[in-house]
């Protein structure tokens, strides 16, 4: 173990690790053990690889939240009976639309939700280009 300046942060610390990528000798704080590289190379690796899965996680999270919201709405309408709330939800599972509605104006709410969903899809497709 040598005590000298870390080649990444410049701190005088026990330089115990060598980065696999850039061969810098770095201190404990600058080394990512799970990948065997310094924090600088690690941040660069992160930009290159796992970003592909990140929007997918967001999508799944959003889907889970929508699902939870629907369960909550259904549960509250069952629990509280004739509450004057109007709910309309349209979910697309692939090409299959699931339309849920409750309340006295559910038809209008569903219509509104359908229009919003179509607009949302159109907007999404436009942004992808
Ligand atoms: Zn360091
Ligand atoms: Zn490195």
GROMACS .gro file of N, CA and C and ligand atoms in nm:
model
  389
    1UNK      N    1   0.085  -0.121   0.000
    1UNK     CA    2   0.000   0.000   0.000
    1UNK      C    3   0.088   0.125   0.000
    2UNK      N    4   0.067   0.213  -0.096
    2UNK     CA    5   0.146   0.336  -0.102
    2UNK      C    6   0.058   0.455  -0.066
    3UNK      N    7   0.118   0.551   0.002
    3UNK     CA    8   0.045   0.673   0.030
    3UNK      C    9   0.098   0.783  -0.061
    4UNK      N   10   0.017   0.815  -0.159
    4UNK     CA   11   0.053   0.927  -0.247
    4UNK      C   12  -0.075   0.986  -0.307
    5UNK      N   13  -0.060   1.087  -0.386
    5UNK     CA   14  -0.178   1.157  -0.438
    5UNK      C   15  -0.256   1.067  -0.534
    6UNK      N   16  -0.387   1.061  -0.510
    6UNK     CA   17  -0.476   0.988  -0.600
    6UNK      C   18  -0.475   1.059  -0.736
    7UNK      N   19  -0.465   0.981  -0.840
    7UNK     CA   20  -0.453   1.042  -0.973
    7UNK      C   21  -0.587   1.093  -1.027
    8UNK      N   22  -0.690   1.078  -0.948
    8UNK     CA   23  -0.820   1.129  -0.993
    8UNK      C   24  -0.863   1.252  -0.914
    9UNK      N   25  -0.866   1.239  -0.780
    9UNK     CA   26  -0.913   1.353  -0.700
    9UNK      C   27  -0.798   1.434  -0.643
   10UNK      N   28  -0.674   1.381  -0.652
   10UNK     CA   29  -0.559   1.456  -0.607
   10UNK      C   30  -0.534   1.456  -0.457
   11UNK      N   31  -0.618   1.382  -0.384
   11UNK     CA   32  -0.603   1.377  -0.239
   11UNK      C   33  -0.488   1.285  -0.201
   12UNK      N   34  -0.421   1.321  -0.094
   12UNK     CA   35  -0.315   1.235  -0.043
   12UNK      C   36  -0.379   1.123   0.040
   13UNK      N   37  -0.387   1.006  -0.019
   13UNK     CA   38  -0.458   0.897   0.047
   13UNK      C   39  -0.393   0.765   0.006
   14UNK      N   40  -0.419   0.659   0.083
   14UNK     CA   41  -0.366   0.529   0.040
   14UNK      C   42  -0.420   0.492  -0.098
   15UNK      N   43  -0.332   0.488  -0.196
   15UNK     CA   44  -0.373   0.457  -0.333
   15UNK      C   45  -0.369   0.306  -0.348
   16UNK      N   46  -0.486   0.247  -0.336
   16UNK     CA   47  -0.492   0.101  -0.326
   16UNK      C   48  -0.543   0.033  -0.452
   17UNK      N   49  -0.600   0.108  -0.543
   17UNK     CA   50  -0.662   0.045  -0.659
   17UNK      C   51  -0.612   0.102  -0.791
   18UNK      N   52  -0.615   0.016  -0.891
   18UNK     CA   53  -0.579   0.060  -1.025
   18UNK      C   54  -0.700   0.038  -1.117
   19UNK      N   55  -0.735   0.143  -1.189
   19UNK     CA   56  -0.850   0.135  -1.279
   19UNK      C   57  -0.819   0.040  -1.396
   20UNK      N   58  -0.914  -0.043  -1.428
   20UNK     CA   59  -0.898  -0.137  -1.539
   20UNK      C   60  -0.896  -0.065  -1.674
   21UNK      N   61  -0.966   0.048  -1.679
   21UNK     CA   62  -0.983   0.119  -1.806
   21UNK      C   63  -0.868   0.212  -1.838
   22UNK      N   64  -0.840   0.307  -1.749
   22UNK     CA   65  -0.742   0.410  -1.778
   22UNK      C   66  -0.609   0.387  -1.707
   23UNK      N   67  -0.602   0.282  -1.622
   23UNK     CA   68  -0.481   0.245  -1.547
   23UNK      C   69  -0.437   0.352  -1.447
   24UNK      N   70  -0.529   0.443  -1.411
   24UNK     CA   71  -0.498   0.541  -1.309
   24UNK      C   72  -0.491   0.471  -1.174
   25UNK      N   73  -0.400   0.519  -1.088
   25UNK     CA   74  -0.396   0.469  -0.951
   25UNK      C   75  -0.483   0.561  -0.866
   26UNK      N   76  -0.591   0.505  -0.815
   26UNK     CA   77  -0.688   0.590  -0.744
   26UNK      C   78  -0.710   0.544  -0.601
   27UNK      N   79  -0.768   0.633  -0.520
   27UNK     CA   80  -0.795   0.603  -0.380
   27UNK      C   81  -0.926   0.524  -0.366
   28UNK      N   82  -0.952   0.482  -0.244
   28UNK     CA   83  -1.072   0.402  -0.213
   28UNK      C   84  -1.200   0.472  -0.261
   29UNK      N   85  -1.209   0.604  -0.232
   29UNK     CA   86  -1.331   0.679  -0.263
   29UNK      C   87  -1.354   0.692  -0.414
   30UNK      N   88  -1.248   0.685  -0.493
   30UNK     CA   89  -1.261   0.705  -0.637
   30UNK      C   90  -1.276   0.574  -0.714
   31UNK      N   91  -1.280   0.462  -0.641
   31UNK     CA   92  -1.281   0.333  -0.709
   31UNK      C   93  -1.417   0.264  -0.697
   32UNK      N   94  -1.468   0.215  -0.810
   32UNK     CA   95  -1.594   0.142  -0.809
   32UNK      C   96  -1.563  -0.008  -0.811
   33UNK      N   97  -1.579  -0.069  -0.697
   33UNK     CA   98  -1.540  -0.210  -0.682
   33UNK      C   99  -1.620  -0.305  -0.772
   34UNK      N  100  -1.748  -0.278  -0.785
   34UNK     CA  101  -1.835  -0.370  -0.860
   34UNK      C  102  -1.797  -0.383  -1.008
   35UNK      N  103  -1.733  -0.276  -1.061
   35UNK     CA  104  -1.693  -0.281  -1.201
   35UNK      C  105  -1.540  -0.279  -1.220
   36UNK      N  106  -1.469  -0.246  -1.112
   36UNK     CA  107  -1.323  -0.246  -1.118
   36UNK      C  108  -1.263  -0.129  -1.193
   37UNK      N  109  -1.334  -0.017  -1.199
   37UNK     CA  110  -1.282   0.101  -1.267
   37UNK      C  111  -1.292   0.222  -1.175
   38UNK      N  112  -1.226   0.332  -1.213
   38UNK     CA  113  -1.234   0.454  -1.134
   38UNK      C  114  -1.369   0.523  -1.157
   39UNK      N  115  -1.401   0.619  -1.073
   39UNK     CA  116  -1.533   0.682  -1.083
   39UNK      C  117  -1.549   0.759  -1.213
   40UNK      N  118  -1.439   0.808  -1.267
   40UNK     CA  119  -1.446   0.882  -1.394
   40UNK      C  120  -1.485   0.788  -1.509
   41UNK      N  121  -1.419   0.672  -1.515
   41UNK     CA  122  -1.451   0.574  -1.618
   41UNK      C  123  -1.590   0.516  -1.597
   42UNK      N  124  -1.627   0.504  -1.470
   42UNK     CA  125  -1.758   0.450  -1.436
   42UNK      C  126  -1.870   0.539  -1.489
   43UNK      N  127  -1.855   0.670  -1.472
   43UNK     CA  128  -1.958   0.761  -1.521
   43UNK      C  129  -1.966   0.759  -1.673
   44UNK      N  130  -1.850   0.736  -1.736
   44UNK     CA  131  -1.849   0.728  -1.882
   44UNK      C  132  -1.917   0.600  -1.929
   45UNK      N  133  -1.892   0.490  -1.856
   45UNK     CA  134  -1.955   0.363  -1.889
   45UNK      C  135  -2.107   0.372  -1.875
   46UNK      N  136  -2.149   0.443  -1.772
   46UNK     CA  137  -2.293   0.456  -1.746
   46UNK      C  138  -2.365   0.528  -1.859
   47UNK      N  139  -2.297   0.622  -1.920
   47UNK     CA  140  -2.357   0.695  -2.031
   47UNK      C  141  -2.371   0.603  -2.152
   48UNK      N  142  -2.273   0.513  -2.168
   48UNK     CA  143  -2.274   0.427  -2.286
   48UNK      C  144  -2.373   0.312  -2.278
   49UNK      N  145  -2.383   0.246  -2.164
   49UNK     CA  146  -2.462   0.123  -2.162
   49UNK      C  147  -2.602   0.127  -2.101
   50UNK      N  148  -2.621   0.149  -1.970
   50UNK     CA  149  -2.752   0.112  -1.916
   50UNK      C  150  -2.863   0.211  -1.949
   51UNK      N  151  -2.834   0.313  -2.027
   51UNK     CA  152  -2.936   0.410  -2.063
   51UNK      C  153  -3.052   0.347  -2.142
   52UNK      N  154  -3.019   0.243  -2.215
   52UNK     CA  155  -3.122   0.175  -2.294
   52UNK      C  156  -3.235   0.122  -2.208
   53UNK      N  157  -3.198   0.076  -2.089
   53UNK     CA  158  -3.300   0.017  -2.003
   53UNK      C  159  -3.371   0.121  -1.918
   54UNK      N  160  -3.313   0.241  -1.907
   54UNK     CA  161  -3.370   0.342  -1.819
   54UNK      C  162  -3.510   0.390  -1.861
   55UNK      N  163  -3.536   0.423  -1.989
   55UNK     CA  164  -3.673   0.464  -2.026
   55UNK      C  165  -3.773   0.350  -2.008
   56UNK      N  166  -3.724   0.228  -2.025
   56UNK     CA  167  -3.810   0.112  -2.005
   56UNK      C  168  -3.857   0.102  -1.860
   57UNK      N  169  -3.763   0.131  -1.767
   57UNK     CA  170  -3.798   0.130  -1.626
   57UNK      C  171  -3.900   0.238  -1.595
   58UNK      N  172  -3.880   0.356  -1.654
   58UNK     CA  173  -3.973   0.467  -1.634
   58UNK      C  174  -4.112   0.430  -1.685
   59UNK      N  175  -4.114   0.366  -1.801
   59UNK     CA  176  -4.240   0.324  -1.861
   59UNK      C  177  -4.312   0.226  -1.769
   60UNK      N  178  -4.236   0.129  -1.717
   60UNK     CA  179  -4.295   0.030  -1.628
   60UNK      C  180  -4.345   0.093  -1.499
   61UNK      N  181  -4.268   0.189  -1.449
   61UNK     CA  182  -4.307   0.261  -1.328
   61UNK      C  183  -4.438   0.336  -1.351
   62UNK      N  184  -4.446   0.406  -1.464
   62UNK     CA  185  -4.566   0.479  -1.499
   62UNK      C  186  -4.686   0.388  -1.511
   63UNK      N  187  -4.662   0.274  -1.573
   63UNK     CA  188  -4.768   0.176  -1.591
   63UNK      C  189  -4.817   0.124  -1.456
   64UNK      N  190  -4.723   0.096  -1.368
   64UNK     CA  191  -4.757   0.047  -1.234
   64UNK      C  192  -4.838   0.151  -1.158
   65UNK      N  193  -4.799   0.279  -1.172
   65UNK     CA  194  -4.869   0.388  -1.104
   65UNK      C  195  -5.013   0.402  -1.156
   66UNK      N  196  -5.029   0.390  -1.289
   66UNK     CA  197  -5.161   0.398  -1.349
   66UNK      C  198  -5.248   0.284  -1.296
   67UNK      N  199  -5.188   0.166  -1.293
   67UNK     CA  200  -5.257   0.047  -1.247
   67UNK      C  201  -5.302   0.063  -1.101
   68UNK      N  202  -5.212   0.113  -1.018
   68UNK     CA  203  -5.243   0.138  -0.877
   68UNK      C  204  -5.355   0.240  -0.863
   69UNK      N  205  -5.350   0.344  -0.946
   69UNK     CA  206  -5.452   0.448  -0.943
   69UNK      C  207  -5.588   0.393  -0.977
   70UNK      N  208  -5.593   0.304  -1.076
   70UNK     CA  209  -5.718   0.244  -1.118
   70UNK      C  210  -5.775   0.155  -1.007
   71UNK      N  211  -5.686   0.076  -0.945
   71UNK     CA  212  -5.730  -0.009  -0.834
   71UNK      C  213  -5.787   0.077  -0.723
   72UNK      N  214  -5.719   0.187  -0.694
   72UNK     CA  215  -5.764   0.279  -0.589
   72UNK      C  216  -5.901   0.338  -0.623
   73UNK      N  217  -5.919   0.379  -0.750
   73UNK     CA  218  -6.046   0.436  -0.793
   73UNK      C  219  -6.160   0.335  -0.782
   74UNK      N  220  -6.133   0.213  -0.829
   74UNK     CA  221  -6.234   0.109  -0.824
   74UNK      C  222  -6.270   0.077  -0.679
   75UNK      N  223  -6.166   0.064  -0.595
   75UNK     CA  224  -6.186   0.032  -0.454
   75UNK      C  225  -6.268   0.141  -0.387
   76UNK      N  226  -6.236   0.269  -0.415
   76UNK     CA  227  -6.308   0.378  -0.349
   76UNK      C  228  -6.453   0.385  -0.397
   77UNK      N  229  -6.476   0.352  -0.525
   77UNK     CA  230  -6.614   0.357  -0.574
   77UNK      C  231  -6.696   0.241  -0.517
   78UNK      N  232  -6.630   0.129  -0.489
   78UNK     CA  233  -6.699   0.017  -0.425
   78UNK      C  234  -6.726   0.049  -0.278
   79UNK      N  235  -6.624   0.102  -0.212
   79UNK     CA  236  -6.632   0.131  -0.068
   79UNK      C  237  -6.733   0.241  -0.037
   80UNK      N  238  -6.735   0.346  -0.117
   80UNK     CA  239  -6.817   0.461  -0.086
   80UNK      C  240  -6.946   0.466  -0.168
   81UNK      N  241  -6.972   0.361  -0.243
   81UNK     CA  242  -7.098   0.350  -0.314
   81UNK      C  243  -7.120   0.462  -0.413
   82UNK      N  244  -7.233   0.533  -0.398
   82UNK     CA  245  -7.272   0.631  -0.498
   82UNK      C  246  -7.210   0.769  -0.475
   83UNK      N  247  -7.082   0.773  -0.473
   83UNK     CA  248  -7.014   0.902  -0.465
   83UNK      C  249  -7.024   0.966  -0.604
   84UNK      N  250  -7.055   1.095  -0.604
   84UNK     CA  251  -7.074   1.162  -0.733
   84UNK      C  252  -6.941   1.196  -0.799
   85UNK      N  253  -6.865   1.095  -0.824
   85UNK     CA  254  -6.740   1.120  -0.896
   85UNK      C  255  -6.750   1.051  -1.032
   86UNK      N  256  -6.697   1.116  -1.128
   86UNK     CA  257  -6.699   1.060  -1.262
   86UNK      C  258  -6.556   1.025  -1.303
   87UNK      N  259  -6.540   0.903  -1.344
   87UNK     CA  260  -6.407   0.856  -1.379
   87UNK      C  261  -6.410   0.786  -1.513
   88UNK      N  262  -6.316   0.818  -1.594
   88UNK     CA  263  -6.300   0.748  -1.720
   88UNK      C  264  -6.153   0.725  -1.747
   89UNK      N  265  -6.119   0.601  -1.769
   89UNK     CA  266  -5.979   0.568  -1.790
   89UNK      C  267  -5.965   0.481  -1.913
   90UNK      N  268  -5.871   0.514  -1.998
   90UNK     CA  269  -5.842   0.432  -2.115
   90UNK      C  270  -5.695   0.392  -2.108
   91UNK      N  271  -5.671   0.263  -2.106
   91UNK     CA  272  -5.533   0.215  -2.103
   91UNK      C  273  -5.511   0.131  -2.228
   92UNK      N  274  -5.395   0.146  -2.288
   92UNK     CA  275  -5.361   0.063  -2.402
   92UNK      C  276  -5.258  -0.040  -2.361
   93UNK      N  277  -5.295  -0.166  -2.369
   93UNK     CA  278  -5.200  -0.274  -2.347
   93UNK      C  279  -5.168  -0.328  -2.485
   94UNK      N  280  -5.060  -0.275  -2.543
   94UNK     CA  281  -5.031  -0.303  -2.682
   94UNK      C  282  -5.142  -0.241  -2.766
   95UNK      N  283  -5.204  -0.316  -2.854
   95UNK     CA  284  -5.310  -0.258  -2.937
   95UNK      C  285  -5.450  -0.269  -2.874
   96UNK      N  286  -5.459  -0.329  -2.755
   96UNK     CA  287  -5.591  -0.352  -2.695
   96UNK      C  288  -5.625  -0.241  -2.597
   97UNK      N  289  -5.731  -0.165  -2.623
   97UNK     CA  290  -5.769  -0.061  -2.529
   97UNK      C  291  -5.857  -0.117  -2.417
   98UNK      N  292  -5.824  -0.080  -2.294
   98UNK     CA  293  -5.908  -0.116  -2.180
   98UNK      C  294  -5.976   0.011  -2.132
   99UNK      N  295  -6.108   0.014  -2.141
   99UNK     CA  296  -6.182   0.135  -2.107
   99UNK      C  297  -6.262   0.112  -1.980
  100UNK      N  298  -6.235   0.197  -1.881
  100UNK     CA  299  -6.304   0.186  -1.754
  100UNK      C  300  -6.377   0.317  -1.725
  101UNK      N  301  -6.496   0.305  -1.673
  101UNK     CA  302  -6.569   0.426  -1.641
  101UNK      C  303  -6.667   0.404  -1.528
  102UNK      N  304  -6.687   0.509  -1.448
  102UNK     CA  305  -6.787   0.500  -1.342
  102UNK      C  306  -6.844   0.638  -1.318
  103UNK      N  307  -6.962   0.645  -1.260
  103UNK     CA  308  -7.023   0.774  -1.231
  103UNK      C  309  -7.126   0.812  -1.335
  104UNK      N  310  -7.203   0.918  -1.308
  104UNK     CA  311  -7.315   0.955  -1.394
  104UNK      C  312  -7.273   1.006  -1.532
  105UNK      N  313  -7.155   1.062  -1.542
  105UNK     CA  314  -7.111   1.116  -1.670
  105UNK      C  315  -6.994   1.035  -1.726
  106UNK      N  316  -6.994   0.906  -1.697
  106UNK     CA  317  -6.879   0.824  -1.734
  106UNK      C  318  -6.857   0.820  -1.885
  107UNK      N  319  -6.968   0.828  -1.961
  107UNK     CA  320  -6.953   0.823  -2.106
  107UNK      C  321  -6.868   0.940  -2.157
  108UNK      N  322  -6.902   1.059  -2.107
  108UNK     CA  323  -6.826   1.178  -2.146
  108UNK      C  324  -6.681   1.169  -2.101
  109UNK      N  325  -6.665   1.116  -1.980
  109UNK     CA  326  -6.530   1.103  -1.925
  109UNK      C  327  -6.447   1.007  -2.009
  110UNK      N  328  -6.511   0.896  -2.050
  110UNK     CA  329  -6.441   0.798  -2.132
  110UNK      C  330  -6.406   0.859  -2.268
  111UNK      N  331  -6.501   0.934  -2.324
  111UNK     CA  332  -6.478   1.001  -2.452
  111UNK      C  333  -6.358   1.095  -2.441
  112UNK      N  334  -6.357   1.171  -2.333
  112UNK     CA  335  -6.250   1.267  -2.308
  112UNK      C  336  -6.117   1.194  -2.292
  113UNK      N  337  -6.120   1.084  -2.215
  113UNK     CA  338  -5.998   1.006  -2.192
  113UNK      C  339  -5.947   0.945  -2.322
  114UNK      N  340  -6.041   0.902  -2.408
  114UNK     CA  341  -6.003   0.844  -2.536
  114UNK      C  342  -5.934   0.947  -2.624
  115UNK      N  343  -5.992   1.067  -2.628
  115UNK     CA  344  -5.933   1.175  -2.708
  115UNK      C  345  -5.793   1.209  -2.657
  116UNK      N  346  -5.781   1.217  -2.524
  116UNK     CA  347  -5.651   1.248  -2.463
  116UNK      C  348  -5.549   1.140  -2.494
  117UNK      N  349  -5.596   1.014  -2.492
  117UNK     CA  350  -5.505   0.903  -2.519
  117UNK      C  351  -5.457   0.908  -2.664
  118UNK      N  352  -5.550   0.933  -2.757
  118UNK     CA  353  -5.513   0.943  -2.898
  118UNK      C  354  -5.415   1.057  -2.920
  119UNK      N  355  -5.443   1.170  -2.856
  119UNK     CA  356  -5.353   1.286  -2.865
  119UNK      C  357  -5.216   1.252  -2.809
  120UNK      N  358  -5.217   1.180  -2.697
  120UNK     CA  359  -5.093   1.140  -2.632
  120UNK      C  360  -5.009   1.051  -2.722
  121UNK      N  361  -5.074   0.954  -2.786
  121UNK     CA  362  -5.004   0.862  -2.875
  121UNK      C  363  -4.950   0.938  -2.995
  122UNK      N  364  -5.033   1.027  -3.052
  122UNK     CA  365  -4.991   1.107  -3.168
  122UNK      C  366  -4.870   1.192  -3.132
  123UNK      N  367  -4.874   1.254  -3.015
  123UNK     CA  368  -4.767   1.339  -2.966
  123UNK      C  369  -4.639   1.258  -2.947
  124UNK      N  370  -4.655   1.138  -2.889
  124UNK     CA  371  -4.543   1.048  -2.864
  124UNK      C  372  -4.476   1.007  -2.995
  125UNK      N  373  -4.560   0.974  -3.096
  125UNK     CA  374  -4.506   0.931  -3.225
  125UNK      C  375  -4.434   1.046  -3.295
  126UNK      N  376  -4.488   1.167  -3.279
  126UNK     CA  377  -4.426   1.284  -3.341
  126UNK      C  378  -4.289   1.313  -3.276
  127UNK      N  379  -4.282   1.298  -3.145
  127UNK     CA  380  -4.159   1.327  -3.073
  127UNK      C  381  -4.048   1.228  -3.103
  128UNK      N  382  -4.087   1.106  -3.138
  128UNK     CA  383  -3.988   1.002  -3.166
  128UNK      C  384  -3.910   1.027  -3.294
  129UNK      N  385  -3.970   1.104  -3.385
  129UNK     CA  386  -3.905   1.125  -3.514
  129UNK      C  387  -3.791   1.225  -3.510
  130LIG    ZN1  388  -0.941   0.977  -0.521
  131LIG    ZN1  389  -1.043   0.500  -1.507
   0.00000   0.00000   0.00000
